[in-house]
XYZ file of C-alpha atoms in Angstrom:
438
model
C 0.000 0.000 0.000
C 1.232 3.500 -0.756
C 2.077 5.667 2.261
C -0.644 7.901 3.631
C -0.520 11.513 2.571
C 0.896 14.074 5.030
C -1.568 14.914 7.758
C -3.446 11.631 7.427
C -3.403 8.951 10.063
C -1.559 5.740 9.269
C -4.018 2.873 8.558
C -2.020 0.433 10.694
C -2.217 2.837 13.618
C -5.976 3.302 13.154
C -6.545 -0.474 13.011
C -4.418 -0.960 16.125
C -6.326 1.738 18.021
C -9.703 0.313 17.048
C -8.558 -3.175 18.063
C -7.348 -1.833 21.413
C -10.671 -0.144 22.128
C -12.758 -3.071 20.913
C -10.694 -5.520 22.920
C -11.221 -3.482 26.079
C -14.948 -3.366 25.377
C -14.981 -7.113 24.649
C -13.339 -7.787 27.974
C -16.404 -6.395 29.703
C -18.522 -9.078 27.978
C -21.825 -7.198 27.986
C -24.999 -9.171 27.564
C -25.137 -10.937 24.212
C -26.999 -9.142 21.437
C -27.697 -12.270 19.437
C -25.533 -14.468 17.251
C -25.741 -12.322 14.108
C -22.576 -11.150 12.408
C -23.932 -7.695 11.600
C -24.524 -6.281 15.064
C -23.408 -8.678 17.811
C -20.201 -10.011 19.342
C -19.551 -12.171 16.287
C -18.434 -9.154 14.280
C -15.778 -8.256 16.823
C -14.711 -11.903 17.003
C -14.252 -11.853 13.223
C -11.976 -8.809 13.511
C -9.738 -10.522 16.066
C -9.805 -13.764 14.081
C -8.416 -11.882 11.063
C -5.866 -9.923 13.080
C -4.938 -13.149 14.867
C -3.446 -14.532 11.665
C -0.483 -12.242 12.316
C -0.854 -11.951 16.104
C -1.746 -15.353 17.578
C -2.153 -13.811 21.036
C -5.484 -12.374 19.844
C -6.908 -15.839 19.337
C -7.681 -15.973 23.050
C -9.989 -12.991 22.578
C -11.710 -14.772 19.673
C -12.205 -17.861 21.808
C -13.607 -15.808 24.685
C -16.123 -14.058 22.438
C -17.251 -17.210 20.657
C -17.568 -19.088 23.935
C -19.624 -16.293 25.473
C -21.920 -16.135 22.454
C -22.372 -19.918 22.351
C -23.191 -20.016 26.065
C -25.746 -17.258 25.577
C -27.631 -19.585 23.273
C -28.547 -19.419 19.640
C -31.363 -16.974 20.214
C -34.350 -16.323 17.997
C -32.959 -13.750 15.589
C -33.182 -15.932 12.498
C -30.519 -17.874 10.666
C -29.188 -15.396 8.106
C -25.478 -14.977 7.501
C -25.473 -11.332 8.571
C -28.652 -11.285 10.610
C -28.684 -14.479 12.642
C -27.184 -17.747 13.748
C -25.181 -18.409 10.590
C -22.901 -15.509 11.542
C -21.729 -17.440 14.590
C -20.934 -20.424 12.416
C -19.122 -18.239 9.880
C -16.773 -16.792 12.487
C -16.080 -20.221 13.951
C -15.154 -21.469 10.464
C -12.954 -18.428 9.869
C -11.257 -18.841 13.256
C -10.631 -22.592 12.989
C -7.022 -23.429 12.187
C -7.506 -27.215 12.200
C -10.438 -29.432 11.161
C -11.244 -30.128 14.805
C -11.101 -26.600 16.215
C -14.614 -25.366 17.077
C -15.897 -28.527 15.386
C -18.728 -29.062 17.878
C -19.948 -25.481 17.563
C -19.720 -25.582 13.783
C -21.676 -28.836 13.580
C -24.363 -27.494 15.921
C -24.791 -24.338 13.884
C -24.815 -26.258 10.605
C -27.498 -28.625 11.862
C -29.680 -25.828 13.197
C -29.337 -23.750 10.036
C -30.085 -26.736 7.814
C -33.174 -27.699 9.803
C -34.626 -24.204 9.668
C -33.759 -23.367 6.103
C -34.877 -26.738 4.757
C -38.412 -25.769 5.717
C -38.018 -22.431 3.907
C -36.712 -24.172 0.787
C -39.596 -26.632 0.844
C -42.126 -23.809 1.043
C -40.354 -21.849 -1.678
C -40.231 -24.827 -4.029
C -43.978 -25.288 -3.560
C -44.611 -21.578 -4.153
C -42.535 -21.592 -7.343
C -44.136 -24.817 -8.607
C -47.569 -23.248 -8.119
C -46.501 -20.133 -10.007
C -47.226 -17.936 -7.013
C -45.718 -14.473 -6.599
C -44.293 -12.455 -5.043
C -41.195 -13.870 -3.400
C -39.863 -12.661 -0.057
C -36.431 -11.049 -0.241
C -35.590 -12.455 3.182
C -35.782 -15.926 1.609
C -33.206 -15.335 -1.141
C -31.023 -12.341 -0.244
C -27.490 -12.051 1.154
C -28.414 -10.741 4.606
C -31.246 -13.036 5.682
C -31.644 -15.658 3.013
C -30.298 -18.218 0.568
C -27.516 -16.174 -1.046
C -25.802 -15.616 2.290
C -26.443 -19.159 3.501
C -25.042 -20.554 0.285
C -21.795 -18.663 0.839
C -21.656 -20.000 4.382
C -21.914 -23.631 3.255
C -19.538 -22.973 0.342
C -16.829 -22.269 2.933
C -16.696 -26.036 3.583
C -18.326 -27.658 0.538
C -16.875 -31.081 1.354
C -18.722 -31.237 4.674
C -22.210 -30.804 3.229
C -22.164 -30.382 -0.563
C -25.891 -31.077 -0.730
C -26.632 -27.829 1.116
C -24.862 -25.663 -1.464
C -26.444 -27.529 -4.382
C -29.951 -27.305 -2.936
C -29.569 -23.562 -2.434
C -28.237 -23.176 -5.975
C -31.174 -25.173 -7.313
C -33.590 -22.872 -5.506
C -31.880 -19.721 -6.819
C -31.897 -21.106 -10.355
C -35.666 -21.704 -10.089
C -36.110 -18.220 -8.604
C -34.744 -16.618 -11.770
C -37.488 -18.113 -13.950
C -40.025 -15.433 -14.955
C -43.402 -15.499 -13.216
C -46.753 -14.824 -14.785
C -48.625 -11.914 -13.208
C -51.887 -10.196 -14.166
C -49.814 -7.559 -15.953
C -47.533 -10.030 -17.752
C -44.246 -11.869 -17.201
C -41.899 -10.468 -14.563
C -38.605 -11.684 -13.029
C -39.017 -14.359 -10.388
C -37.494 -12.242 -7.625
C -40.472 -9.872 -7.728
C -41.139 -8.978 -4.069
C -43.346 -6.824 -1.853
C -41.847 -3.638 -0.388
C -40.770 -3.628 3.218
C -42.577 -1.369 5.695
C -41.111 2.105 5.525
C -39.154 1.404 2.351
C -39.697 3.934 -0.371
C -41.681 2.172 -3.067
C -40.541 3.386 -6.500
C -44.182 3.598 -7.562
C -46.753 4.458 -4.936
C -49.460 2.716 -6.936
C -47.720 -0.648 -6.914
C -47.250 -3.183 -4.140
C -44.440 -5.173 -5.787
C -40.892 -4.258 -6.713
C -37.628 -5.642 -8.049
C -34.495 -5.163 -5.981
C -31.122 -4.790 -7.709
C -28.826 -4.570 -4.674
C -26.126 -6.930 -3.483
C -27.602 -6.959 0.024
C -31.251 -7.703 -0.778
C -31.656 -8.007 -4.522
C -30.706 -9.907 -7.661
C -26.996 -9.094 -7.374
C -26.695 -11.313 -4.283
C -27.834 -14.588 -5.895
C -25.765 -13.717 -8.984
C -22.625 -13.275 -6.867
C -23.194 -16.596 -5.075
C -23.825 -18.500 -8.308
C -20.643 -17.016 -9.772
C -18.555 -17.899 -6.728
C -19.866 -21.457 -6.810
C -19.244 -21.724 -10.549
C -15.567 -20.797 -10.128
C -15.254 -23.556 -7.510
C -16.823 -26.075 -9.916
C -19.973 -26.416 -7.842
C -22.737 -26.316 -10.419
C -26.318 -27.445 -10.879
C -28.488 -27.765 -13.997
C -29.594 -24.393 -15.302
C -27.048 -22.378 -13.299
C -25.372 -20.963 -16.413
C -28.713 -19.773 -17.817
C -29.782 -18.357 -14.439
C -26.574 -16.337 -14.136
C -27.063 -14.950 -17.629
C -30.679 -14.083 -16.855
C -29.691 -12.151 -13.714
C -26.722 -10.428 -15.324
C -28.603 -9.360 -18.436
C -31.438 -8.025 -16.316
C -29.022 -5.962 -14.220
C -27.371 -4.688 -17.394
C -30.800 -3.713 -18.742
C -31.142 -1.331 -15.777
C -27.674 0.161 -16.160
C -28.123 3.917 -16.599
C -25.424 5.226 -18.920
C -23.753 8.394 -17.669
C -22.645 9.439 -21.152
C -18.982 9.226 -20.173
C -18.311 5.530 -20.563
C -19.656 4.565 -17.144
C -23.021 4.449 -15.453
C -24.979 3.459 -12.383
C -27.792 1.235 -11.131
C -30.942 2.155 -9.205
C -31.781 0.508 -5.904
C -35.310 -0.628 -6.739
C -37.685 -0.616 -9.684
C -41.412 -1.166 -9.709
C -43.233 -3.774 -11.754
C -44.648 -0.950 -13.860
C -41.185 0.457 -14.525
C -39.931 -3.019 -15.422
C -42.577 -3.362 -18.099
C -42.128 0.124 -19.550
C -40.386 0.451 -22.911
C -37.939 2.020 -23.229
C -36.536 1.609 -19.728
C -37.345 4.735 -17.676
C -34.791 6.452 -15.481
C -35.364 5.021 -12.002
C -34.242 6.633 -8.770
C -30.931 8.343 -8.187
C -27.311 7.101 -8.186
C -26.088 5.448 -4.981
C -22.627 4.176 -4.088
C -22.438 1.426 -1.469
C -21.982 -2.269 -0.861
C -25.663 -2.788 -0.139
C -27.055 -0.824 -3.083
C -25.754 0.979 -6.104
C -22.761 0.751 -8.398
C -20.086 -0.892 -6.189
C -22.100 -3.929 -5.084
C -23.760 -4.538 -8.450
C -20.470 -4.015 -10.301
C -18.704 -6.592 -8.129
C -21.452 -9.165 -8.736
C -21.280 -8.575 -12.499
C -17.494 -8.783 -12.498
C -17.580 -12.091 -10.606
C -20.171 -13.475 -13.016
C -18.318 -12.190 -16.059
C -15.088 -13.769 -14.894
C -16.856 -17.055 -14.161
C -18.561 -17.352 -17.546
C -15.962 -15.585 -19.667
C -18.285 -12.666 -20.463
C -15.820 -9.858 -21.033
C -18.551 -7.285 -21.706
C -19.950 -7.766 -18.196
C -16.501 -7.320 -16.691
C -15.898 -4.228 -18.812
C -19.216 -2.707 -17.733
C -18.382 -3.365 -14.077
C -14.905 -1.920 -14.412
C -16.024 1.138 -16.379
C -18.831 1.892 -13.941
C -16.486 1.719 -10.934
C -13.899 3.800 -12.765
C -16.464 6.454 -13.621
C -17.734 6.473 -10.044
C -14.284 6.941 -8.578
C -13.281 9.570 -11.139
C -16.280 11.762 -10.455
C -15.465 14.506 -7.923
C -19.068 14.507 -6.702
C -19.991 10.804 -6.765
C -18.762 10.036 -3.248
C -19.288 13.506 -1.808
C -22.539 12.438 -0.187
C -21.151 9.244 1.368
C -21.012 10.250 5.014
C -20.965 6.846 6.665
C -17.687 5.055 7.407
C -18.965 1.469 7.563
C -19.155 -1.560 5.297
C -22.854 -1.608 4.509
C -23.463 1.825 3.031
C -20.235 3.657 3.744
C -16.680 4.251 2.609
C -15.274 0.998 4.004
C -17.564 -1.102 1.805
C -16.702 0.912 -1.307
C -12.997 0.623 -0.494
C -13.207 -3.143 -0.013
C -14.980 -3.662 -3.326
C -12.529 -1.363 -5.112
C -9.586 -3.275 -3.687
C -11.073 -6.666 -4.589
C -11.771 -5.591 -8.154
C -8.308 -4.037 -8.469
C -6.721 -7.356 -7.485
C -8.903 -9.492 -9.750
C -8.498 -7.170 -12.724
C -4.832 -6.399 -12.039
C -5.740 -2.710 -12.205
C -3.192 -0.332 -10.580
C -5.510 2.639 -11.039
C -8.285 1.004 -9.006
C -5.738 -0.078 -6.396
C -4.608 3.529 -6.035
C -8.220 4.647 -5.596
C -8.687 2.035 -2.848
C -5.629 3.461 -1.092
C -7.082 6.966 -1.382
C -10.317 5.751 0.184
C -8.259 4.256 3.017
C -6.631 7.631 3.571
C -10.041 9.297 3.554
C -11.322 6.844 6.134
C -8.289 7.276 8.372
C -8.649 11.047 8.223
C -12.165 10.660 9.626
C -11.059 8.662 12.661
C -12.209 10.613 15.716
C -10.305 9.613 18.870
C -12.766 11.548 21.040
C -15.518 9.051 20.278
C -15.891 5.571 21.724
C -14.668 3.592 18.714
C -13.544 6.271 16.300
C -16.131 5.954 13.533
C -19.619 7.001 14.628
C -22.404 7.020 12.053
C -24.811 9.877 11.578
C -28.294 9.950 13.056
C -31.145 8.751 10.834
C -34.189 10.504 12.232
C -36.722 9.097 12.944
C -35.414 5.560 12.371
C -32.307 6.193 14.466
C -32.391 9.558 16.262
C -28.895 9.220 17.718
C -25.538 8.540 16.043
C -24.396 4.929 16.193
C -20.949 4.448 17.715
C -20.349 0.724 18.000
C -17.606 -1.913 17.608
C -19.747 -4.013 15.268
C -19.220 -5.435 11.781
C -21.710 -4.127 9.245
C -21.997 -0.475 10.319
C -19.435 -0.188 13.102
C -15.726 0.118 13.755
C -14.898 -3.605 13.531
C -15.918 -3.654 9.873
C -13.935 -0.490 9.134
C -10.865 -1.983 10.794
C -11.182 -5.204 8.782
C -11.314 -3.268 5.506
C -8.394 -1.019 6.463
C -6.385 -4.043 7.530
C -6.842 -5.528 4.063
C -5.250 -2.429 2.538
C -2.188 -2.743 4.786
C -1.397 -6.410 4.285
C 1.341 -7.414 1.853
C -0.388 -10.634 0.769
C -3.959 -11.413 -0.147
C -6.271 -12.277 2.741
C -7.252 -15.532 1.049
C -3.712 -16.952 1.118
C -2.038 -15.543 4.220
C -3.588 -18.058 6.577
C -2.255 -20.935 8.615
C -2.959 -24.467 7.454
C -6.450 -25.654 8.269
C -9.788 -26.650 6.876
C -11.048 -23.048 6.827
C -7.760 -21.592 5.597
C -9.222 -20.198 2.399
C -12.213 -18.431 3.972
C -11.740 -14.662 3.569
C -13.611 -12.421 5.998
C -15.384 -10.500 3.222
C -17.009 -13.713 2.016
C -19.657 -12.638 4.530
C -20.424 -9.793 2.100
C -20.362 -12.096 -0.980
C -17.313 -10.207 -2.238
C -15.110 -13.322 -2.376
């Protein structure tokens, strides 16, 4: 990584300070907030598991956090990779350095996740067979549903290959168009969530494009599986269907790049020509970075150079624009600078693109400059009245300081996070697999 510019904090120093503060907080072992990776102790355990690759002394902290979370019980917060029990299993797989380490915990989580999600898959297969719509995003997305769970089981495909293949089969079926009173629509047609801005106030169904909750999530998982030679009938066609649909909603910026909306209504989907929908957004969860990464992964998997070029050009245009990131106020992974930086760095490595790598380093500098030592963990978020009237200042993964530290740490390491790991069954599990970025 290039040195930070004068006046900017060193990323290593920022990561070390966050780790120090989070470790002190972890030592207090407050009451468990649930086993989810997004908001609970599992996110901090993931940070120390990653840092522990270079500093084995931190593995004791990981063990303490995982033990405390396991003793607190699995809770009732669902089974999603970022939202529920699967997060606990993910961190235990990431932390394991031998096939037997955390084996009991991993098996317990796997069994519980399989039992719960099998019932969801059964219901979804029946719904699809009956031609019923709409789908529920929480059944197929990266945060709550099948896309995230598929990445979890892909971490150890030899242990339970049937789980990955069943999820892939479901996602393939999900991409088949569904017949509605107004005509054929993509199979991931879904109702809006309460409080979510519907792109058309007269419609009660929408199509989500985002990596967190929309079509980009299943596309990323199918691509990642494809590159590991885990494939099911129809997967190729399903990937092409998703990718071409996302490309159909690519809004050209007239300068060789472009952007994607967050959501489109059924009415907008059926309009010809495609209308302009929403406004540009830059984040992991929604907008150009997340969708571009999914398209790049799919393009690489299937040898579709045009998809890769579109992804690259859109990210390049985003990062060249002086105003594109001006409104990104949050530091975190979900909808902040850390998530954009992580995607930029991943794409730079995959595409062997020095220009993108330099932009990732600049984003790291920008993040470090925002570190505020007067706050609890250095990276508070802004208030979101009325949903969240107070700023959020936490050591958590998806929106908090642990996630920022993980992304900054990636920019400071001399070798890729997928290879610089001790021998073990989970050695190849990168932390950002939890975001479907790898």
